[in-house]
Amino acid sequence: MDSDNWVVQNLENALNTWNTKMAEVWSLLTTSPQSFKGGSIWHVIVQINGAVKGIGLALLVLFFLMGVVKTCGSLTDVKRPEHALKLFIRFAIAKGVVTYGLDLMLALFDIAQGAMRTIMNASGIGSATKTTLPSEMVSAIEDCGFFESIPLWAVTLIGSLFITVMSFIIILTVYGRFFRLYMYTAIAPIPLSTFAGQPTQSVGVSFLKSYAGVCLEGAIIVLACIIFSKFAASPPVVDKDAAAATMVWKYVGELAFNMLVLVGMVKMSDHLVKEIMGV
């Protein structure tokens, strides 16, 4: 039964916002770029990728010629069969990477999604755990008189504002990962064209490693959410003998700390992946 107490309602509304955003985070992490927002964004990205592919093929020739000039001491080296074969293989592989770069990137994303699903199945947690107010604390708040409720209002306002802000920060971070996936996919032919030349191939390698890192961020975020779910499954201990204001303050403080740790880990997922990938 819903409480008609303003303090309880305020806290419950903040927790409902948090639970809604956490459920959305789990949904986004298991969504592919092709199906995100009905696929309309992906359709535009594919069109941009196709348009940029022409630029990538032109740069492919340029980077290839630059590589030939820098790696060959003279025209005689190019005429040597083994060297000419090596150049031809490099050009063919680079052209294939640019032409089928979209398929390559989707394959990397599928691998990362597979790792994410494996983590979920191994943990036994496939959805976000809801955070709710303990019934003992609700009863203590409802039993407070008007003057006793005044300090509760201040604690509640601060706690509710903090929880709401954390909710939007975490969802914005996950949305930001999707935007980066789209941006990488849209301009992929340009950095991938650098594979045509040996002096420039490091740019293409760095691009693929960065993209793989963005894909792998999903697995790091899932791990952070799983750890938080275990925290949420064991909510902060409520001291029944404490005053209502003290009870709420301790509960909100510990809950806010757990949320801050989760949001901090989600925000740091890109840095953690860069350390793992060596980017």
PDB file of N, CA and C in Angstrom, residues 13 17 25 29 38 61 63 71 87 147 149 159 181 185 196 200 221:
ATOM      1  N   ASN A  13       9.877   8.076  -4.887  1.00  0.00           N
ATOM      2  CA  ASN A  13       9.946   8.592  -6.260  1.00  0.00           C
ATOM      3  C   ASN A  13      11.383   8.600  -6.781  1.00  0.00           C
ATOM      4  N   THR A  17      12.860   6.353  -9.866  1.00  0.00           N
ATOM      5  CA  THR A  17      13.649   6.891 -10.975  1.00  0.00           C
ATOM      6  C   THR A  17      14.923   6.085 -11.171  1.00  0.00           C
ATOM      7  N   VAL A  25      19.256   0.690 -18.399  1.00  0.00           N
ATOM      8  CA  VAL A  25      20.668   0.378 -18.632  1.00  0.00           C
ATOM      9  C   VAL A  25      20.828  -1.074 -19.064  1.00  0.00           C
ATOM     10  N   LEU A  29      22.223  -2.377 -22.716  1.00  0.00           N
ATOM     11  CA  LEU A  29      23.427  -3.196 -22.823  1.00  0.00           C
ATOM     12  C   LEU A  29      23.191  -4.461 -23.650  1.00  0.00           C
ATOM     13  N   GLY A  38      14.578   1.373 -32.749  1.00  0.00           N
ATOM     14  CA  GLY A  38      13.853   0.908 -33.920  1.00  0.00           C
ATOM     15  C   GLY A  38      14.696   0.740 -35.171  1.00  0.00           C
ATOM     16  N   VAL A  61      44.420   4.249 -51.913  1.00  0.00           N
ATOM     17  CA  VAL A  61      45.426   4.343 -52.978  1.00  0.00           C
ATOM     18  C   VAL A  61      46.558   5.277 -52.553  1.00  0.00           C
ATOM     19  N   PHE A  63      47.561   6.136 -49.449  1.00  0.00           N
ATOM     20  CA  PHE A  63      48.391   5.535 -48.406  1.00  0.00           C
ATOM     21  C   PHE A  63      49.238   4.395 -48.964  1.00  0.00           C
ATOM     22  N   THR A  71      58.933   2.409 -48.387  1.00  0.00           N
ATOM     23  CA  THR A  71      59.492   1.074 -48.120  1.00  0.00           C
ATOM     24  C   THR A  71      60.387   0.575 -49.244  1.00  0.00           C
ATOM     25  N   LEU A  87      53.420  -6.339 -51.788  1.00  0.00           N
ATOM     26  CA  LEU A  87      52.655  -5.103 -51.950  1.00  0.00           C
ATOM     27  C   LEU A  87      51.234  -5.386 -52.416  1.00  0.00           C
ATOM     28  N   PHE A 147       7.090  18.536  13.904  1.00  0.00           N
ATOM     29  CA  PHE A 147       8.403  19.093  14.207  1.00  0.00           C
ATOM     30  C   PHE A 147       9.508  18.046  14.036  1.00  0.00           C
ATOM     31  N   SER A 149       9.500  15.874  11.776  1.00  0.00           N
ATOM     32  CA  SER A 149       9.649  15.636  10.332  1.00  0.00           C
ATOM     33  C   SER A 149      10.499  16.695   9.643  1.00  0.00           C
ATOM     34  N   GLY A 159      19.000  13.651  -0.255  1.00  0.00           N
ATOM     35  CA  GLY A 159      19.130  12.269  -0.721  1.00  0.00           C
ATOM     36  C   GLY A 159      18.420  12.030  -2.044  1.00  0.00           C
ATOM     37  N   LEU A 181      29.684   4.151 -30.570  1.00  0.00           N
ATOM     38  CA  LEU A 181      29.627   3.024 -31.503  1.00  0.00           C
ATOM     39  C   LEU A 181      29.184   3.488 -32.886  1.00  0.00           C
ATOM     40  N   THR A 185      31.470   3.604 -36.380  1.00  0.00           N
ATOM     41  CA  THR A 185      30.981   2.893 -37.560  1.00  0.00           C
ATOM     42  C   THR A 185      30.856   3.827 -38.756  1.00  0.00           C
ATOM     43  N   ALA A 196      46.674   0.260 -45.876  1.00  0.00           N
ATOM     44  CA  ALA A 196      47.299   0.090 -47.187  1.00  0.00           C
ATOM     45  C   ALA A 196      48.785   0.395 -47.159  1.00  0.00           C
ATOM     46  N   THR A 200      51.599   3.852 -42.176  1.00  0.00           N
ATOM     47  CA  THR A 200      50.357   4.404 -41.620  1.00  0.00           C
ATOM     48  C   THR A 200      49.460   3.346 -40.981  1.00  0.00           C
ATOM     49  N   ILE A 221      30.566  -2.587 -17.783  1.00  0.00           N
ATOM     50  CA  ILE A 221      29.376  -1.985 -17.161  1.00  0.00           C
ATOM     51  C   ILE A 221      28.483  -3.068 -16.568  1.00  0.00           C
TER      52      ILE A 221
END
